[in-house]
Coordinates of C-alpha atoms and ligand atoms in Angstrom, one line a residue:
M8 CA 102.1 37.6 50.7
N9 CA 100.4 39.0 47.6
E10 CA 99.7 36.7 44.7
A11 CA 98.5 39.8 42.7
K12 CA 97.6 38.9 39.3
A13 CA 99.2 35.6 39.1
F14 CA 96.0 33.9 37.9
A15 CA 94.2 34.0 34.7
H16 CA 91.3 32.5 33.1
T17 CA 91.5 29.2 31.0
I18 CA 89.9 29.5 27.6
G19 CA 90.3 27.0 24.8
G20 CA 93.3 25.2 26.7
R21 CA 95.2 28.4 27.1
A22 CA 95.8 31.0 29.9
V23 CA 94.0 34.1 29.1
A24 CA 94.9 37.3 31.0
G25 CA 92.5 39.4 32.8
V26 CA 91.4 42.8 31.5
G27 CA 90.1 43.8 34.6
W28 CA 90.8 42.4 38.1
F29 CA 89.1 42.1 41.5
D30 CA 90.5 41.7 45.2
V31 CA 90.4 38.0 46.9
I32 CA 90.4 38.4 50.7
D33 CA 91.9 36.1 53.1
P34 CA 89.0 35.4 55.5
S35 CA 91.2 34.6 58.4
T36 CA 92.8 38.3 58.2
G37 CA 90.1 40.2 56.3
S38 CA 93.0 41.3 54.0
V39 CA 93.5 41.3 50.3
F40 CA 96.1 38.6 49.4
A41 CA 95.3 38.2 45.7
Q42 CA 93.7 39.3 42.4
A43 CA 91.4 37.4 40.3
P44 CA 90.8 38.2 36.6
D45 CA 87.3 39.7 35.9
A46 CA 86.0 38.2 32.6
T47 CA 84.6 40.7 29.9
R48 CA 81.5 39.7 28.1
G49 CA 84.1 39.5 24.9
Q50 CA 85.9 36.8 27.0
L51 CA 82.7 34.9 27.9
D52 CA 81.8 35.0 24.0
L53 CA 85.4 33.6 23.1
A54 CA 84.9 30.8 26.0
V55 CA 81.3 29.7 24.4
R56 CA 82.8 29.8 20.9
V57 CA 85.8 27.5 22.0
A58 CA 83.8 25.4 24.1
R59 CA 81.2 24.7 21.1
E60 CA 84.1 24.0 18.7
A61 CA 85.7 21.3 21.4
F62 CA 82.0 20.1 21.6
G63 CA 82.0 18.8 18.0
K64 CA 84.9 16.4 18.6
W65 CA 84.4 15.6 22.3
R66 CA 80.7 14.2 21.8
M67 CA 82.2 12.1 19.2
L68 CA 85.0 10.1 21.2
A69 CA 84.1 6.8 22.4
H70 CA 83.3 6.6 26.2
S71 CA 86.4 4.9 27.1
E72 CA 88.6 7.7 25.4
R73 CA 86.5 10.2 27.3
V74 CA 87.1 8.3 30.6
A75 CA 90.9 8.1 29.9
A76 CA 91.1 11.9 29.8
L77 CA 89.0 12.4 32.9
Q78 CA 91.2 9.8 34.7
S79 CA 94.4 11.6 33.8
F80 CA 92.8 14.9 34.9
A81 CA 91.9 13.3 38.2
A82 CA 95.4 12.0 38.7
R83 CA 96.9 15.3 38.1
V84 CA 94.6 16.8 40.7
R85 CA 95.8 14.4 43.1
A86 CA 99.1 15.1 42.2
E87 CA 98.8 18.7 43.1
I88 CA 96.8 17.9 46.4
E89 CA 99.2 19.9 48.5
G90 CA 99.2 23.0 46.4
L91 CA 95.4 22.9 45.9
S92 CA 94.7 22.5 49.5
R93 CA 96.8 25.3 50.7
L94 CA 95.2 27.7 48.2
L95 CA 91.7 26.4 49.1
T96 CA 92.5 27.1 52.7
R97 CA 93.9 30.6 51.9
E98 CA 91.0 31.9 50.0
Q99 CA 88.1 29.7 51.7
G100 CA 89.4 29.5 55.0
K101 CA 88.4 25.8 56.1
P102 CA 91.2 24.1 58.0
I103 CA 93.9 22.5 56.0
T104 CA 92.7 19.0 56.6
S105 CA 89.3 19.7 55.4
A106 CA 90.8 21.5 52.2
Q107 CA 93.1 18.2 51.6
R108 CA 89.9 16.2 52.0
E109 CA 87.9 18.4 49.5
V110 CA 90.7 18.0 47.0
R111 CA 90.9 14.5 47.4
A112 CA 87.2 13.9 47.2
T113 CA 87.3 16.1 44.0
A114 CA 89.7 13.9 42.3
D115 CA 87.8 10.9 43.6
R116 CA 84.5 12.1 42.0
I117 CA 86.0 12.8 38.7
D118 CA 87.2 9.1 38.8
G119 CA 84.1 8.0 40.0
L120 CA 81.9 9.7 37.6
A121 CA 84.1 8.6 34.7
V122 CA 82.6 4.9 34.8
L123 CA 79.0 6.2 34.2
E124 CA 78.3 5.1 30.6
V125 CA 75.6 6.8 29.2
K126 CA 74.2 4.0 26.8
P127 CA 70.9 3.9 24.3
E128 CA 68.2 1.6 25.6
I129 CA 65.9 -0.6 23.6
L130 CA 61.9 0.3 24.6
R131 CA 60.4 -2.2 22.3
E132 CA 61.5 -5.2 20.0
D133 CA 59.4 -7.1 17.8
A134 CA 59.3 -8.6 14.4
S135 CA 58.3 -5.3 12.8
G136 CA 60.8 -3.0 14.3
R137 CA 62.6 -1.5 17.5
V138 CA 62.1 1.6 19.5
L139 CA 65.2 3.1 21.2
L140 CA 65.8 5.6 23.5
D141 CA 69.2 7.2 22.9
Y142 CA 70.8 10.0 25.1
Q143 CA 72.6 12.9 23.5
P144 CA 75.0 15.4 25.3
L145 CA 73.3 18.8 25.4
G146 CA 76.2 21.2 24.1
V147 CA 78.0 23.6 26.0
V148 CA 77.2 23.6 29.9
G149 CA 77.8 26.6 32.2
A150 CA 78.7 25.7 35.8
I151 CA 78.3 28.2 38.2
A152 CA 79.5 27.5 41.8
P153 CA 79.3 28.8 45.4
W154 CA 82.3 29.7 48.0
N155 CA 81.6 27.1 50.4
A156 CA 83.1 24.2 48.9
P157 CA 84.2 25.7 45.5
L158 CA 86.2 23.0 43.9
I159 CA 84.2 19.8 44.6
L160 CA 80.8 21.7 43.7
A161 CA 82.2 23.1 40.6
T162 CA 83.8 19.9 39.4
Q163 CA 80.8 17.7 40.2
I164 CA 78.9 19.6 37.7
A165 CA 81.6 19.8 35.2
A166 CA 82.6 16.2 35.4
Q167 CA 79.1 14.7 34.9
A168 CA 78.4 17.3 32.2
L169 CA 81.9 16.0 30.3
V170 CA 81.3 12.4 30.8
A171 CA 78.2 12.5 29.1
G172 CA 80.0 14.2 26.1
N173 CA 79.1 18.2 27.0
T174 CA 82.0 20.5 27.4
V175 CA 81.9 23.1 30.1
I176 CA 82.4 26.6 31.2
V177 CA 83.2 27.0 34.9
K178 CA 82.4 30.2 36.9
P179 CA 83.5 30.0 40.5
S180 CA 82.3 32.4 43.2
P181 CA 84.1 35.8 43.2
F182 CA 84.8 35.1 46.9
T183 CA 86.6 32.2 46.1
P184 CA 87.8 32.0 42.5
L185 CA 91.3 30.9 42.8
T186 CA 91.3 27.0 43.5
T187 CA 89.1 26.9 40.6
L188 CA 91.3 28.9 38.2
R189 CA 94.1 26.7 39.1
L190 CA 92.0 23.7 38.2
G191 CA 91.4 25.0 34.6
E192 CA 95.3 25.2 34.3
I193 CA 95.5 21.6 35.4
A194 CA 92.6 20.8 32.9
A195 CA 94.2 22.4 30.0
E196 CA 97.4 20.1 30.6
T197 CA 95.2 16.9 30.6
L198 CA 91.9 17.6 28.6
P199 CA 91.5 18.5 25.0
A200 CA 91.6 22.2 24.5
G201 CA 88.2 23.9 24.9
V202 CA 86.6 21.1 26.7
F203 CA 87.2 22.6 30.6
N204 CA 87.1 26.1 30.6
V205 CA 87.2 28.4 33.5
V206 CA 86.3 32.2 33.7
S207 CA 86.0 34.1 36.8
G208 CA 84.1 37.3 37.4
G209 CA 81.4 38.8 39.7
N210 CA 77.7 37.8 39.5
A211 CA 77.2 39.9 36.4
L212 CA 79.1 37.2 34.8
G213 CA 77.0 34.4 36.1
Q214 CA 73.8 36.5 34.7
W215 CA 75.5 36.8 31.3
M216 CA 76.1 33.1 31.2
T217 CA 72.2 32.4 32.0
E218 CA 71.4 34.9 29.4
H219 CA 73.9 33.6 26.6
P220 CA 72.5 32.0 23.7
G221 CA 75.5 29.7 23.1
I222 CA 75.0 27.8 26.6
D223 CA 72.6 25.1 26.8
K224 CA 72.4 24.6 30.2
I225 CA 73.3 25.9 33.6
G226 CA 74.3 23.6 36.5
F227 CA 74.0 25.9 39.4
V228 CA 74.8 25.7 43.0
G229 CA 74.1 28.5 45.3
S230 CA 71.5 30.5 47.1
T231 CA 67.5 30.2 46.6
V232 CA 67.5 33.8 45.7
T233 CA 69.9 33.8 42.9
G234 CA 68.8 30.1 41.8
K235 CA 65.3 31.8 41.1
K236 CA 67.2 34.3 39.1
V237 CA 69.0 31.9 37.3
M238 CA 65.9 30.0 36.4
A239 CA 64.0 33.1 35.2
S240 CA 66.7 34.3 33.1
A241 CA 67.3 30.9 31.5
A242 CA 63.8 30.7 30.7
N243 CA 63.8 34.5 28.9
S244 CA 67.0 33.8 26.9
T245 CA 66.7 30.2 25.0
L246 CA 64.6 28.3 27.4
K247 CA 67.8 26.6 28.5
R248 CA 67.6 23.6 31.0
V249 CA 68.7 24.4 34.4
S250 CA 69.5 22.0 37.5
L251 CA 69.4 24.1 40.8
E252 CA 71.1 22.8 44.0
L253 CA 70.1 25.6 46.6
G254 CA 69.9 26.5 50.2
G255 CA 68.6 24.8 53.1
N256 CA 67.3 24.9 56.5
D257 CA 67.7 21.3 57.5
P258 CA 65.9 19.9 60.7
A259 CA 67.2 17.3 62.9
I260 CA 64.7 15.7 65.0
V261 CA 65.9 14.0 68.3
L262 CA 63.4 11.6 70.1
D263 CA 63.5 10.6 74.0
D264 CA 64.4 7.1 73.1
V265 CA 68.1 7.7 72.0
D266 CA 71.2 8.2 74.0
V267 CA 72.0 11.8 73.7
D268 CA 75.4 11.7 74.7
A269 CA 76.3 8.8 72.1
I270 CA 74.7 11.1 69.1
A271 CA 75.9 14.5 70.2
A272 CA 79.3 14.4 68.3
R273 CA 77.4 13.1 65.1
L274 CA 74.7 16.0 65.5
F275 CA 77.4 18.4 66.3
W276 CA 79.5 18.0 63.2
S277 CA 76.4 17.7 61.3
A278 CA 75.7 21.2 62.0
F279 CA 79.0 22.8 62.4
V280 CA 81.3 21.0 59.8
N281 CA 82.9 24.0 57.6
S282 CA 81.6 26.5 60.4
G283 CA 78.2 25.6 59.3
Q284 CA 78.6 26.6 55.7
I285 CA 77.2 23.7 54.1
C286 CA 73.6 23.4 52.4
M287 CA 73.1 20.3 54.1
A288 CA 74.1 21.3 57.4
V289 CA 71.8 20.6 60.2
K290 CA 70.4 24.2 61.2
R291 CA 67.5 23.4 63.3
V292 CA 67.5 20.8 66.1
F293 CA 64.2 19.8 67.6
A294 CA 64.9 17.8 70.8
H295 CA 61.9 16.2 72.6
E296 CA 61.0 18.0 75.7
S297 CA 62.2 15.3 77.9
V298 CA 66.0 15.1 76.4
A299 CA 66.4 18.7 75.4
E300 CA 68.5 20.0 78.3
R301 CA 71.0 16.9 78.1
L302 CA 71.2 17.1 74.5
I303 CA 72.0 21.0 74.9
D304 CA 74.4 20.3 77.5
A305 CA 76.1 17.6 75.4
L306 CA 76.3 19.9 72.1
A307 CA 77.5 22.8 74.4
G308 CA 80.5 20.6 75.7
K309 CA 81.5 19.9 72.2
A310 CA 81.2 23.7 71.2
R311 CA 83.5 24.6 74.0
Q312 CA 86.1 22.0 73.4
V313 CA 86.2 22.8 69.5
K314 CA 89.4 24.4 68.2
V315 CA 88.7 27.6 66.1
G316 CA 91.4 29.6 64.3
S317 CA 93.2 30.2 60.9
G318 CA 93.0 26.9 58.8
F319 CA 96.7 26.9 58.8
E320 CA 97.3 26.6 62.5
P321 CA 98.0 23.3 63.8
D322 CA 94.8 21.1 65.2
V323 CA 92.3 23.7 63.9
E324 CA 88.8 22.2 63.4
L325 CA 86.6 25.4 62.4
G326 CA 88.0 28.2 60.5
P327 CA 86.4 31.6 60.1
L328 CA 83.1 32.6 58.0
Q329 CA 84.2 32.7 54.6
N330 CA 83.4 36.4 53.5
Q331 CA 82.3 39.9 55.2
P332 CA 78.7 39.7 54.1
Q333 CA 77.9 36.4 55.5
Y334 CA 79.9 37.3 58.7
E335 CA 77.6 40.2 59.1
K336 CA 74.5 38.4 58.4
V337 CA 75.2 35.7 61.0
L338 CA 76.1 38.4 63.4
A339 CA 72.8 40.2 62.6
I340 CA 70.9 36.8 63.1
L341 CA 72.6 36.5 66.5
Q342 CA 71.4 40.1 67.5
D343 CA 68.0 39.3 66.6
A344 CA 68.2 36.3 68.7
R345 CA 69.3 38.3 71.5
E346 CA 66.6 40.6 71.3
R347 CA 64.1 37.9 71.5
G348 CA 65.5 36.6 74.7
A349 CA 67.5 33.6 73.3
R350 CA 69.8 31.9 75.8
F351 CA 73.5 31.7 74.5
V352 CA 74.5 28.6 76.1
T353 CA 78.0 29.0 74.5
G354 CA 79.4 31.8 71.9
G355 CA 77.0 34.2 70.8
S356 CA 79.3 36.8 69.4
A357 CA 82.5 37.4 67.3
L358 CA 86.0 36.3 68.4
P359 CA 88.3 39.3 69.2
R360 CA 90.8 38.8 66.5
P361 CA 91.1 39.9 62.9
G362 CA 89.3 37.9 60.2
Y363 CA 85.6 36.7 60.0
F364 CA 85.4 34.5 63.3
I365 CA 82.5 33.7 65.4
A366 CA 82.5 31.3 68.4
P367 CA 80.6 28.0 68.1
T368 CA 77.3 28.9 69.5
I369 CA 74.5 26.8 70.8
V370 CA 71.4 28.5 71.6
A371 CA 68.2 27.8 73.6
G372 CA 65.1 29.5 74.5
V373 CA 64.3 30.3 70.6
A374 CA 61.3 29.4 68.6
E375 CA 59.8 30.2 65.3
G376 CA 59.4 33.7 64.6
T377 CA 63.2 34.3 65.3
R378 CA 65.5 34.6 62.3
L379 CA 67.8 32.1 63.4
V380 CA 65.0 29.5 63.2
D381 CA 63.6 30.8 59.9
E382 CA 66.4 31.6 57.9
E383 CA 69.4 29.7 56.7
Q384 CA 72.0 31.0 58.9
F385 CA 74.9 29.3 57.2
G386 CA 77.3 29.8 60.1
P387 CA 78.5 28.1 63.3
V388 CA 75.3 28.7 65.2
L389 CA 72.9 26.1 66.2
P390 CA 69.3 26.6 67.6
V391 CA 67.8 23.8 69.8
L392 CA 64.1 24.0 69.9
T393 CA 61.9 21.7 72.0
F394 CA 58.9 19.5 71.1
K395 CA 56.2 17.1 72.7
T396 CA 54.8 15.0 69.8
I397 CA 56.1 13.6 66.5
E398 CA 53.0 14.9 64.6
E399 CA 53.7 18.3 65.8
V400 CA 57.4 18.0 65.2
V401 CA 57.1 17.0 61.6
R402 CA 54.7 19.6 60.9
R403 CA 57.1 22.0 62.2
A404 CA 60.0 20.8 60.2
N405 CA 58.1 21.2 57.0
A406 CA 57.2 24.7 58.1
T407 CA 59.7 26.1 55.7
R408 CA 60.3 26.9 52.0
Y409 CA 63.2 24.9 52.1
G410 CA 63.4 20.9 51.5
L411 CA 66.9 20.0 51.3
A412 CA 67.8 17.4 53.8
A413 CA 66.2 16.2 57.1
S414 CA 67.4 14.2 60.0
L415 CA 65.8 11.7 62.6
F416 CA 67.2 10.2 65.6
T417 CA 65.2 7.5 67.2
R418 CA 65.1 3.7 67.6
N419 CA 61.3 3.7 67.1
Q420 CA 60.8 2.1 63.4
H421 CA 57.3 3.1 63.5
V422 CA 58.2 6.8 63.9
V423 CA 61.1 6.3 61.2
R424 CA 58.2 5.2 58.6
E425 CA 55.8 8.1 59.6
F426 CA 58.8 10.4 59.4
L427 CA 60.0 9.2 55.9
R428 CA 56.4 9.3 54.5
R429 CA 55.7 12.9 55.7
V430 CA 58.8 15.1 55.8
E431 CA 59.3 17.1 52.9
C432 CA 62.9 16.9 51.9
G433 CA 65.4 15.6 49.1
M434 CA 67.6 13.6 51.3
A435 CA 66.7 12.1 55.0
H436 CA 69.2 10.8 57.3
I437 CA 67.8 8.4 60.0
N438 CA 70.3 8.0 63.0
H439 CA 73.0 9.2 60.6
G440 CA 75.1 12.3 60.2
T441 CA 74.7 14.2 56.9
A442 CA 76.2 12.5 54.3
S443 CA 77.0 12.8 50.6
Q444 CA 78.6 10.1 48.5
A445 CA 79.6 9.4 45.0
H446 CA 76.8 7.3 43.1
V447 CA 74.3 8.5 45.2
P448 CA 71.6 11.3 44.0
F449 CA 72.0 14.8 45.9
G450 CA 69.3 17.3 45.8
G451 CA 66.5 19.0 47.3
V452 CA 62.8 19.7 46.8
K453 CA 60.8 22.7 47.2
D454 CA 62.8 26.1 47.2
S455 CA 66.2 23.9 47.8
G456 CA 66.3 23.1 44.2
Q457 CA 65.4 21.1 41.2
G458 CA 66.8 18.4 39.2
A459 CA 69.3 16.4 41.7
F460 CA 72.6 16.2 39.6
S461 CA 75.5 16.3 41.7
I462 CA 76.6 12.6 41.9
G463 CA 76.2 9.5 39.6
P464 CA 73.2 8.1 38.2
T465 CA 71.6 11.4 37.6
V466 CA 73.8 12.1 34.7
K467 CA 71.4 11.1 32.1
D468 CA 68.5 13.4 33.5
A469 CA 70.9 16.3 34.0
F470 CA 73.3 16.5 31.1
T471 CA 71.6 14.6 28.2
N472 CA 68.6 15.2 25.9
I473 CA 66.6 12.1 24.9
K474 CA 66.2 11.1 21.2
T475 CA 63.5 8.3 20.6
I476 CA 64.3 6.2 17.5
Y477 CA 61.8 4.2 15.6
V478 CA 63.3 1.8 13.5
K479 CA 61.5 -0.5 10.9
T480 CA 62.9 -4.1 9.8
Ligands
NAD25 P1 75.1 33.0 45.4 O1 73.7 32.6 45.2 O2 75.4 34.3 46.2 O3 76.4 32.7 44.5 C1 76.3 31.5 43.8 C2 77.1 31.6 42.4 O4 75.9 32.5 41.6 C3 78.2 32.8 42.5 O5 79.2 32.1 41.7 C4 77.8 33.9 42.1 O6 78.6 34.9 41.5 C5 76.6 33.7 41.4 N1 75.7 34.7 40.8 C6 75.1 35.6 41.6 N2 74.3 36.3 41.2 C7 73.9 35.7 39.8 C8 73.0 35.8 39.0 N3 72.0 36.8 39.0 N4 72.8 35.0 37.8 C9 74.0 33.9 37.6 N5 74.9 33.8 38.6 C10 74.7 34.5 39.5 O7 75.4 31.8 46.9 P2 76.7 31.7 47.7 O8 76.4 32.8 48.6 O9 77.8 31.7 46.8 O10 76.8 30.3 48.3 C11 75.9 29.7 49.4 C12 74.4 29.3 49.3 O11 74.8 28.0 48.4 C13 73.6 28.8 50.4 O12 72.5 29.3 50.1 C14 73.8 27.3 50.3 O13 73.0 26.6 51.0 C15 73.9 27.2 48.8 N6 74.4 25.8 48.6 C16 73.9 24.9 48.1 C17 74.3 23.5 48.0 C18 73.4 22.4 47.3 O14 74.0 21.5 47.0 N7 72.0 22.4 47.5 C19 75.6 23.1 48.0 C20 76.3 24.3 48.5 C21 75.9 25.5 48.7

C-alpha cells in the first residue's frame, strides 16, 4: 500500500499541503509506504504567525473553557484509536497492542492534564497590602519529538503547554511523522484554529524552530547530542526557554537477597519494551556475583520465548528497530562486544528477514570499556555485568554522563537508603519495573535533561513565567 501524499501540515486549523516531500519507511519491511510534507521556512513562519494570533484569545479563555476544548480533543483521539494505532504500528513498528496503549494513554494524558489549573498564589498579606505570585503563559511553544513513542511524547509537551494557556507548534521526527500529522487534523476539528499546529520536516526544521524569534519556548524530547544543540541554538536566538528530556543509560542493580526468578520478567520487560527503544529502558544490569548466572539464565529464558515480528502479526511482543541508522548502530555495538569477547547467551545478530529486526540479545562477559556498556544502545540488547559490593556498584552505575532512571532490587532497607542518597538520576525504581505515570514528574539529571516537564505538577515550571505582583491597600 502506498499512501503517497495523503498527509498535510495543520496550520491555523487548516490542512496545508506540502511543497516538498520526504519518504516514510515501514520498518518491518524496509520499504517506503508513504510520503510526508517537508515544511519550508515560509510554512514555519506561517505556523508561528497563526499560533501567535491564536495565543491572544486562547490565553484569555477561562481554565474551564480550555479544559472543555482539551477534553473534546481527547475524546476524538479515543474515538480514532483504531486508525491511529494502525498508522502508528505501520510507521513506528511497535506491536499493534502497544500502539493501542500509546494512543489510549495519549488521550488519557490530555484528559489528565486538563484538570491542572494554574492559579495565582498569595505570598504575603497584611494590613499594608499583598504580594501575589501569578503564572502567565509563555506564548508559542515548539514541541520537538523523537520516533520511539511519537504520539504520546509530542502530546505530553503540547497538552501541558496548552492547559497553561500557550499555543503550540509540534514537529514530529522525520522517521515517524504520520500519526502526529493525523493528530493535527483531529486537533483542527476540536480546538480553536491556530492553537495546535503540526509541521513535519527534517532536522533542519527543528533547528529553524529553535532559532525562530517568534517561538518562546522549546519542549524537546530526543537524544542528548541534539538536546545540546537545541539549548545552544535557543540561547543564541532569543534566550528562549527550553525543557530537555534526553537519553539514558539506566542501570538496574540486583542484590543477592532477591528471588531472581520472581523479578526476571519485570526486569526483562523494563529493558526490552518497545524493543529497547525507550529512554528509561534498563540498559545495564549489575547482578551480584552470587546470583548473576541464575539471573542470566532467567533473562535468557524470557528472550528465547518472546515473539518478534511485524507489529501486525498476531501475538507479536517485539517489533523491529524503528529505522535503519538505529538498526546499524545496534549491529555495530554488537560487533564491538563480539570483538571484546562478550558471550551472547541469546541472539547477537539480525534476524534473516526484511526490515530492521534484531534477535533479543542477552550478553554476559562484558564490562566498562565496551560500547554496549558505555553508550545508550537503544535496542533489544541487554548486558549483564557482575559486582561484589554496593559501594562499588553505585559508583559504577553513576560512572556515566547520563542520569535518567535507575533501579534497585533488594529487600535490604539500609541498602535502599544508601542507594537513594547516592545514585545520580531523576527517577529511581525500587523493586519496581520502569514506570511513567500521569501527575508524576518525569525527567533526568546530568546529560539526560533539564526541567522535568512531561506530566502533571511541573506544568507551572515548564510552561509559565512568574509575575510577582505588589498591591498596596
Ligand atoms: P534525535 O535527537 O535524533 O531527534 C529528536 C528530534 O529532534 C527529531 O524530531 C529531530 O528531527 C529533531 N532534531 C534533530 N536535529 C535537530 C536540531 N539541530 N535542532 C532541533 N531539532 C532537531 O532523537 P531520536 O533519535 O529521534 O530519539 C531517540 C532519543 O530520544 C534517544 O536518545 C532517547 O533516549 C531519547 N528519548 C528521551 C526521552 C525522555 O523523556 N528522556 C523519551 C524518549 C526518547
